[in-house]
Amino acid sequence: MSDLKKIKDEFLTKLKGKLNLPEINQIKSDLFGKNGLISSQFKKIGSIVESDRKKFASDLNILKDELQNLIDLKIQEIENTEINEKLEKERIDVTLPERNFVRGKIHPVSQTIDEISSIFSEIGFSVEEGPDVENEYNNFTALNTPKNHPARDMHDTFYLDEKKEKLLRTHTSPVQIRTMLKDKPPFKIIAPGRTYRSDSDQTHAPMFHQVEGLHIDKNINMGHLKGCLDYFITEFFEVKKIKMRFRPSHFPFTEPSAEVDIGYEIRDGKLIIGEGNKWLEILGCGMVHPNVLNNVKVDSTKYQGYAFGIGIDRLAMLKYGINDLRAFFECDYRWLNHFGFDPLDVPTSYRGLSR
Ligand code: PHE
């Protein structure tokens, strides 16, 4: 039997077996590799007697093409089988019931912060942020709060070091200082965020939320403050008119200072905001003290303005009918599910009530 016939027969026998891709590739290189069976036959051509050489070369070329085609076909076949097996194995059963997945809810405090930010942004306030860990200077000294002021007491403030230089900010007012130190007037900002005081009962939590407001420009007066708060509260509670009163108060960093109450009543067991004879305190405010402006190098003979600090949690409780402040921070999944907001059901405006 000629060498060529032998090569062909052996090859055909091997090809009949069940082969995988690495095996067929091995066969291919045994034949056509550098020292493969076919390649070596080509090397022999020169040594064949001239009379036979032409036929041998032609037979060899035919064999080479034939084997190469068969190998390509086999590879194709193996790949098809593998794909089909995979398809068969990984078939998706569309009739299976879907897996249960839980979509989170937006916490009422986050929702309320979003609403507050959009309401103020509509009248030109931008949003600033400050860190929860503050220094004593920004939280107290720069805000005209003297060393012996009761707010500095350990009963009120969480200090983070012996020297009482670092603390958890007791209000968002230090963001006033940070903002005015880093820019030039005018300023028109709000600063929502977490605040901390050593306090805990049904209406006080050691961590709570405030939103600071600051508007400094030439000729800003208390009328602007009143107009701004009136706009904010009516928008926030989605009412046409609101009963509001300014009660004289004291903050070291504002003069004059006031606390603002809104009117409410309980009608048929429902809380009605903005009417009635009862009063609820919701914020502190006033005209920024010249000492504060001087501390941040703002010329208090040219610039003046107002600031306010609103308790966010209190507002959220009123708007969404939540009666225990502590529930906000207990992370009870059932509570969140009930009071939280669907993240995909984004209200077209900030109006959370019309969801
Ligand atoms: N920082 C004050 C508080 O936490 C509130 C406030 C802010 C008062 C700005 C006046 C001006 O009670």
Short mmCIF file of C-alpha atoms and ligand atoms in Angstrom, two decimals:
data_model
loop_
_atom_site.label_atom_id
_atom_site.label_comp_id
_atom_site.label_asym_id
_atom_site.label_seq_id
_atom_site.Cartn_x
_atom_site.Cartn_y
_atom_site.Cartn_z
CA MET A 1 0.00 0.00 0.00
CA SER A 2 1.39 3.41 -0.88
CA ASP A 3 2.29 5.81 1.91
CA LEU A 4 -0.40 8.20 0.80
CA LYS A 5 -3.11 5.57 0.92
CA LYS A 6 -1.95 4.53 4.37
CA ILE A 7 -2.09 8.11 5.65
CA LYS A 8 -5.57 8.51 4.22
CA ASP A 9 -6.93 5.25 5.68
CA GLU A 10 -5.53 5.94 9.13
CA PHE A 11 -6.95 9.41 9.04
CA LEU A 12 -10.40 8.22 7.99
CA THR A 13 -10.49 5.68 10.82
CA LYS A 14 -9.58 8.33 13.38
CA LEU A 15 -12.19 10.67 11.99
CA LYS A 16 -14.95 8.12 12.57
CA GLY A 17 -14.45 8.22 16.36
CA LYS A 18 -16.09 10.77 18.65
CA LEU A 19 -13.75 13.72 18.70
CA ASN A 20 -13.63 16.97 20.59
CA LEU A 21 -12.01 20.20 19.45
CA PRO A 22 -8.55 19.67 21.01
CA GLU A 23 -8.42 16.13 19.53
CA ILE A 24 -9.23 17.20 16.00
CA ASN A 25 -6.72 20.03 16.29
CA GLN A 26 -4.13 17.46 17.33
CA ILE A 27 -4.91 15.37 14.23
CA LYS A 28 -4.60 18.48 12.12
CA SER A 29 -1.17 19.29 13.44
CA ASP A 30 -0.05 15.62 13.14
CA LEU A 31 -0.78 15.93 9.42
CA PHE A 32 0.04 19.48 8.52
CA GLY A 33 2.40 20.61 11.28
CA LYS A 34 6.06 21.34 10.49
CA ASN A 35 7.02 17.68 10.71
CA GLY A 36 3.51 16.36 10.06
CA LEU A 37 2.81 13.32 7.85
CA ILE A 38 1.64 15.33 4.86
CA SER A 39 4.35 17.96 5.27
CA SER A 40 7.04 15.24 5.25
CA GLN A 41 5.58 13.76 2.05
CA PHE A 42 6.01 17.14 0.39
CA LYS A 43 9.68 17.14 1.42
CA LYS A 44 10.10 13.77 -0.29
CA ILE A 45 8.99 15.01 -3.77
CA GLY A 46 12.52 15.96 -4.84
CA SER A 47 13.91 12.44 -4.23
CA ILE A 48 11.29 10.60 -6.29
CA VAL A 49 12.24 9.25 -9.71
CA GLU A 50 11.37 11.74 -12.35
CA SER A 51 8.87 9.52 -14.18
CA ASP A 52 6.73 9.11 -11.02
CA ARG A 53 7.28 12.56 -9.57
CA LYS A 54 4.50 14.42 -11.35
CA LYS A 55 1.81 11.93 -10.45
CA PHE A 56 3.01 11.68 -6.86
CA ALA A 57 2.95 15.46 -6.46
CA SER A 58 -0.52 15.67 -7.97
CA ASP A 59 -1.87 12.81 -5.78
CA LEU A 60 -0.33 14.43 -2.72
CA ASN A 61 -1.95 17.78 -3.45
CA ILE A 62 -5.33 16.14 -3.98
CA LEU A 63 -4.97 14.22 -0.71
CA LYS A 64 -3.90 17.35 1.13
CA ASP A 65 -7.00 19.27 -0.07
CA GLU A 66 -9.27 16.33 0.68
CA LEU A 67 -8.00 15.90 4.24
CA GLN A 68 -8.04 19.60 4.92
CA ASN A 69 -11.68 19.83 3.80
CA LEU A 70 -12.65 16.86 5.94
CA ILE A 71 -10.95 18.39 8.97
CA ASP A 72 -12.68 21.74 8.43
CA LEU A 73 -16.02 19.98 8.12
CA LYS A 74 -15.37 18.00 11.29
CA ILE A 75 -14.43 21.15 13.24
CA GLN A 76 -17.59 22.82 12.04
CA GLU A 77 -19.62 19.78 13.09
CA ILE A 78 -18.04 19.65 16.57
CA GLU A 79 -18.66 23.36 17.11
CA ASN A 80 -22.29 23.00 16.05
CA THR A 81 -22.82 20.11 18.42
CA GLU A 82 -21.28 22.04 21.28
CA ILE A 83 -23.49 25.07 20.63
CA ASN A 84 -26.59 22.89 20.38
CA GLU A 85 -25.75 21.09 23.59
CA LYS A 86 -25.27 24.42 25.32
CA LEU A 87 -28.54 25.76 23.97
CA GLU A 88 -30.30 22.66 25.13
CA LYS A 89 -28.78 22.83 28.61
CA GLU A 90 -29.19 26.57 29.14
CA ARG A 91 -32.68 26.84 27.81
CA ILE A 92 -34.70 29.43 29.71
CA ASP A 93 -38.00 28.26 30.96
CA VAL A 94 -40.14 31.36 30.52
CA THR A 95 -43.04 29.71 32.28
CA LEU A 96 -41.21 29.71 35.66
CA PRO A 97 -42.59 32.25 38.15
CA GLU A 98 -40.34 35.32 38.56
CA ARG A 99 -37.98 35.50 41.51
CA ASN A 100 -39.06 37.56 44.43
CA PHE A 101 -37.06 40.77 44.68
CA VAL A 102 -37.38 43.61 47.09
CA ARG A 103 -37.24 47.17 45.88
CA GLY A 104 -36.04 49.60 48.54
CA LYS A 105 -37.95 52.69 49.57
CA ILE A 106 -36.81 56.27 49.89
CA HIS A 107 -36.70 57.27 53.56
CA PRO A 108 -39.21 60.01 54.43
CA VAL A 109 -36.36 62.22 55.66
CA SER A 110 -34.55 61.94 52.30
CA GLN A 111 -37.80 62.64 50.50
CA THR A 112 -38.42 65.69 52.70
CA ILE A 113 -34.87 66.99 52.07
CA ASP A 114 -35.45 66.65 48.32
CA GLU A 115 -38.72 68.52 48.57
CA ILE A 116 -37.18 71.30 50.69
CA SER A 117 -34.26 71.66 48.27
CA SER A 118 -36.51 72.00 45.23
CA ILE A 119 -38.77 74.53 46.94
CA PHE A 120 -35.83 76.77 47.88
CA SER A 121 -34.09 76.30 44.55
CA GLU A 122 -37.13 77.81 42.85
CA ILE A 123 -36.40 81.14 44.56
CA GLY A 124 -32.67 81.14 43.88
CA PHE A 125 -31.11 79.27 46.81
CA SER A 126 -28.28 76.85 46.06
CA VAL A 127 -27.40 73.86 48.22
CA GLU A 128 -24.24 73.71 50.37
CA GLU A 129 -22.92 70.91 52.54
CA GLY A 130 -20.69 70.65 55.57
CA PRO A 131 -19.19 67.75 57.54
CA ASP A 132 -20.89 66.10 60.54
CA VAL A 133 -17.62 66.28 62.48
CA GLU A 134 -16.97 69.98 63.02
CA ASN A 135 -14.44 72.02 64.86
CA GLU A 136 -15.33 74.09 67.86
CA TYR A 137 -14.60 77.33 65.95
CA ASN A 138 -17.14 76.84 63.15
CA ASN A 139 -19.80 75.37 65.42
CA PHE A 140 -19.56 77.96 68.22
CA THR A 141 -16.86 80.64 68.28
CA ALA A 142 -17.35 82.03 64.77
CA LEU A 143 -21.08 81.98 65.44
CA ASN A 144 -20.61 84.46 68.28
CA THR A 145 -21.31 81.77 70.89
CA PRO A 146 -19.19 82.57 73.95
CA LYS A 147 -17.24 80.02 75.99
CA ASN A 148 -19.78 79.98 78.84
CA HIS A 149 -22.85 79.53 76.64
CA PRO A 150 -25.07 76.62 77.79
CA ALA A 151 -25.09 75.12 74.28
CA ARG A 152 -21.42 74.32 74.77
CA ASP A 153 -22.23 72.18 77.78
CA MET A 154 -21.38 68.48 77.75
CA HIS A 155 -25.06 67.75 78.41
CA ASP A 156 -25.85 69.14 74.99
CA THR A 157 -22.85 68.52 72.79
CA PHE A 158 -21.03 65.35 71.78
CA TYR A 159 -17.34 66.22 71.97
CA LEU A 160 -14.87 63.97 70.26
CA ASP A 161 -11.71 64.87 72.17
CA GLU A 162 -10.59 65.93 75.65
CA LYS A 163 -9.71 69.42 74.50
CA LYS A 164 -13.22 69.89 73.14
CA GLU A 165 -11.89 71.00 69.78
CA LYS A 166 -13.72 68.44 67.64
CA LEU A 167 -17.41 67.72 68.01
CA LEU A 168 -20.49 66.42 66.21
CA ARG A 169 -22.09 69.59 64.90
CA THR A 170 -25.01 70.64 67.08
CA HIS A 171 -26.69 72.53 64.23
CA THR A 172 -26.21 73.22 60.51
CA SER A 173 -25.20 76.83 61.26
CA PRO A 174 -21.43 76.08 60.86
CA VAL A 175 -22.16 75.72 57.12
CA GLN A 176 -22.93 79.48 57.17
CA ILE A 177 -19.34 80.03 58.32
CA ARG A 178 -17.82 77.59 55.81
CA THR A 179 -19.77 79.14 52.94
CA MET A 180 -18.91 82.72 53.81
CA LEU A 181 -15.21 81.91 54.36
CA LYS A 182 -14.85 80.29 50.98
CA ASP A 183 -16.73 82.84 48.81
CA LYS A 184 -17.55 86.51 48.49
CA PRO A 185 -21.04 87.96 49.14
CA PRO A 186 -23.84 87.87 48.12
CA PHE A 187 -24.81 84.48 49.58
CA LYS A 188 -28.10 82.69 49.07
CA ILE A 189 -27.79 79.10 50.24
CA ILE A 190 -29.51 76.32 52.11
CA ALA A 191 -27.62 73.52 53.86
CA PRO A 192 -29.54 70.38 54.80
CA GLY A 193 -27.87 67.68 56.88
CA ARG A 194 -27.46 65.66 60.06
CA THR A 195 -27.02 67.32 63.44
CA TYR A 196 -26.37 65.88 66.91
CA ARG A 197 -27.34 66.66 70.47
CA SER A 198 -27.24 64.68 73.66
CA ASP A 199 -31.02 64.32 73.83
CA SER A 200 -33.51 61.47 73.48
CA ASP A 201 -37.28 61.23 73.96
CA GLN A 202 -40.41 61.02 71.81
CA THR A 203 -39.68 64.32 70.08
CA HIS A 204 -35.87 64.42 70.38
CA ALA A 205 -33.29 62.03 68.93
CA PRO A 206 -29.52 62.30 69.48
CA MET A 207 -29.16 62.54 65.71
CA PHE A 208 -31.63 64.63 63.79
CA HIS A 209 -31.79 66.79 60.67
CA GLN A 210 -31.82 70.49 60.04
CA VAL A 211 -31.78 72.72 57.03
CA GLU A 212 -29.91 75.97 57.36
CA GLY A 213 -30.80 79.00 55.26
CA LEU A 214 -28.59 82.04 54.69
CA HIS A 215 -29.27 85.07 52.54
CA ILE A 216 -26.71 87.90 52.67
CA ASP A 217 -26.76 90.84 50.29
CA LYS A 218 -27.03 94.63 50.36
CA ASN A 219 -30.37 95.77 51.86
CA ILE A 220 -31.79 92.44 52.97
CA ASN A 221 -34.23 92.92 55.84
CA MET A 222 -36.62 90.99 58.06
CA GLY A 223 -39.43 91.45 55.55
CA HIS A 224 -37.47 89.29 53.13
CA LEU A 225 -37.05 86.66 55.83
CA LYS A 226 -40.77 86.64 56.51
CA GLY A 227 -41.69 86.46 52.82
CA CYS A 228 -39.22 83.65 52.22
CA LEU A 229 -40.52 81.54 55.14
CA ASP A 230 -44.13 82.19 54.21
CA TYR A 231 -43.42 81.01 50.66
CA PHE A 232 -41.55 77.95 51.90
CA ILE A 233 -44.13 76.80 54.42
CA THR A 234 -47.15 77.19 52.12
CA GLU A 235 -45.32 75.35 49.33
CA PHE A 236 -44.10 72.61 51.63
CA PHE A 237 -47.48 71.87 53.19
CA GLU A 238 -49.24 72.44 49.88
CA VAL A 239 -51.70 74.96 51.31
CA LYS A 240 -52.83 78.38 50.04
CA LYS A 241 -52.38 80.33 53.27
CA ILE A 242 -50.60 79.63 56.50
CA LYS A 243 -51.00 81.11 59.95
CA MET A 244 -47.51 81.90 61.14
CA ARG A 245 -46.11 83.87 64.06
CA PHE A 246 -42.67 85.21 64.91
CA ARG A 247 -41.87 84.92 68.61
CA PRO A 248 -38.92 86.98 69.93
CA SER A 249 -36.10 84.69 70.94
CA HIS A 250 -32.37 84.60 71.37
CA PHE A 251 -29.55 83.06 69.37
CA PRO A 252 -26.01 84.37 69.80
CA PHE A 253 -25.50 84.52 66.02
CA THR A 254 -28.63 86.52 65.08
CA GLU A 255 -29.97 89.87 66.22
CA PRO A 256 -32.89 90.24 66.39
CA SER A 257 -33.78 86.56 66.72
CA ALA A 258 -37.11 84.82 66.49
CA GLU A 259 -38.70 81.44 66.67
CA VAL A 260 -41.43 80.71 64.19
CA ASP A 261 -44.61 78.85 65.03
CA ILE A 262 -47.28 77.71 62.62
CA GLY A 263 -50.94 77.42 63.49
CA TYR A 264 -52.69 74.07 63.56
CA GLU A 265 -55.75 72.33 64.88
CA ILE A 266 -57.04 68.83 65.18
CA ARG A 267 -60.32 68.38 63.35
CA ASP A 268 -62.09 65.00 63.47
CA GLY A 269 -58.87 63.40 64.64
CA LYS A 270 -56.94 64.89 61.71
CA LEU A 271 -54.11 67.35 61.96
CA ILE A 272 -54.86 70.50 59.96
CA ILE A 273 -51.77 72.62 59.28
CA GLY A 274 -51.97 76.39 58.83
CA GLU A 275 -55.25 77.11 60.63
CA GLY A 276 -56.63 76.96 64.16
CA ASN A 277 -55.61 78.24 67.58
CA LYS A 278 -52.78 75.95 68.49
CA TRP A 279 -49.12 76.74 67.76
CA LEU A 280 -46.25 74.52 66.78
CA GLU A 281 -42.63 75.64 66.76
CA ILE A 282 -40.76 74.70 63.62
CA LEU A 283 -37.71 76.89 63.23
CA GLY A 284 -35.31 79.46 64.61
CA CYS A 285 -34.18 82.49 62.64
CA GLY A 286 -33.02 86.08 62.69
CA MET A 287 -30.84 88.75 61.12
CA VAL A 288 -27.21 87.59 61.02
CA HIS A 289 -25.24 89.23 63.86
CA PRO A 290 -22.58 91.73 62.64
CA ASN A 291 -19.98 89.89 64.78
CA VAL A 292 -20.56 86.76 62.67
CA LEU A 293 -20.10 88.73 59.43
CA ASN A 294 -16.93 90.31 60.81
CA ASN A 295 -15.59 86.87 61.80
CA VAL A 296 -15.83 85.72 58.19
CA LYS A 297 -14.50 88.99 56.74
CA VAL A 298 -17.78 90.18 55.28
CA ASP A 299 -18.16 93.95 55.61
CA SER A 300 -21.14 94.28 57.95
CA THR A 301 -21.59 97.96 57.08
CA LYS A 302 -22.32 96.99 53.49
CA TYR A 303 -23.87 93.55 53.75
CA GLN A 304 -26.55 92.12 55.92
CA GLY A 305 -29.12 89.37 55.79
CA TYR A 306 -31.04 86.65 57.50
CA ALA A 307 -30.49 83.06 58.52
CA PHE A 308 -32.80 80.31 59.65
CA GLY A 309 -32.57 76.74 60.90
CA ILE A 310 -35.50 74.41 60.30
CA GLY A 311 -36.01 71.03 61.96
CA ILE A 312 -36.49 68.66 59.04
CA ASP A 313 -37.70 65.63 60.99
CA ARG A 314 -40.43 67.66 62.64
CA LEU A 315 -41.64 68.85 59.23
CA ALA A 316 -41.62 65.32 57.82
CA MET A 317 -43.61 64.08 60.84
CA LEU A 318 -46.24 66.76 60.35
CA LYS A 319 -46.55 66.34 56.61
CA TYR A 320 -46.65 62.58 56.55
CA GLY A 321 -48.47 61.91 59.82
CA ILE A 322 -45.63 60.19 61.69
CA ASN A 323 -45.93 60.53 65.45
CA ASP A 324 -42.73 59.15 66.96
CA LEU A 325 -39.46 60.74 65.92
CA ARG A 326 -37.43 57.73 67.05
CA ALA A 327 -39.11 55.50 64.46
CA PHE A 328 -37.21 57.45 61.77
CA PHE A 329 -33.94 55.94 62.85
CA GLU A 330 -34.89 52.46 64.00
CA CYS A 331 -34.57 50.95 60.51
CA ASP A 332 -37.69 48.86 60.99
CA TYR A 333 -38.33 47.43 57.54
CA ARG A 334 -42.13 47.36 57.99
CA TRP A 335 -42.11 51.02 59.00
CA LEU A 336 -39.95 51.98 56.01
CA ASN A 337 -42.18 50.05 53.71
CA HIS A 338 -45.21 51.91 54.96
CA PHE A 339 -43.83 55.46 55.19
CA GLY A 340 -41.12 55.27 52.52
CA PHE A 341 -41.43 56.49 48.94
CA ASP A 342 -41.22 54.36 45.83
CA PRO A 343 -37.99 55.33 44.03
CA LEU A 344 -39.49 54.61 40.62
CA ASP A 345 -42.64 56.54 41.28
CA VAL A 346 -40.81 59.87 41.18
CA PRO A 347 -43.24 62.73 41.62
CA THR A 348 -43.15 65.18 38.70
CA SER A 349 -42.69 68.05 41.15
CA TYR A 350 -41.49 68.06 44.74
CA ARG A 351 -45.03 67.47 45.95
CA GLY A 352 -44.78 64.32 48.00
CA LEU A 353 -48.42 64.42 49.14
CA SER A 354 -49.83 63.93 45.66
CA ARG A 355 -48.13 60.58 45.17
N1 PHE B 1 -28.95 76.98 64.77
C1 PHE B 1 -30.16 77.28 65.49
C2 PHE B 1 -30.59 76.01 66.26
O1 PHE B 1 -30.12 74.95 65.97
C3 PHE B 1 -31.27 77.70 64.57
C4 PHE B 1 -30.97 78.97 63.87
C5 PHE B 1 -30.35 78.98 62.65
C6 PHE B 1 -31.33 80.18 64.46
C7 PHE B 1 -30.08 80.17 62.00
C8 PHE B 1 -31.08 81.36 63.84
C9 PHE B 1 -30.46 81.34 62.61
O2 PHE B 1 -31.39 76.08 67.15
#
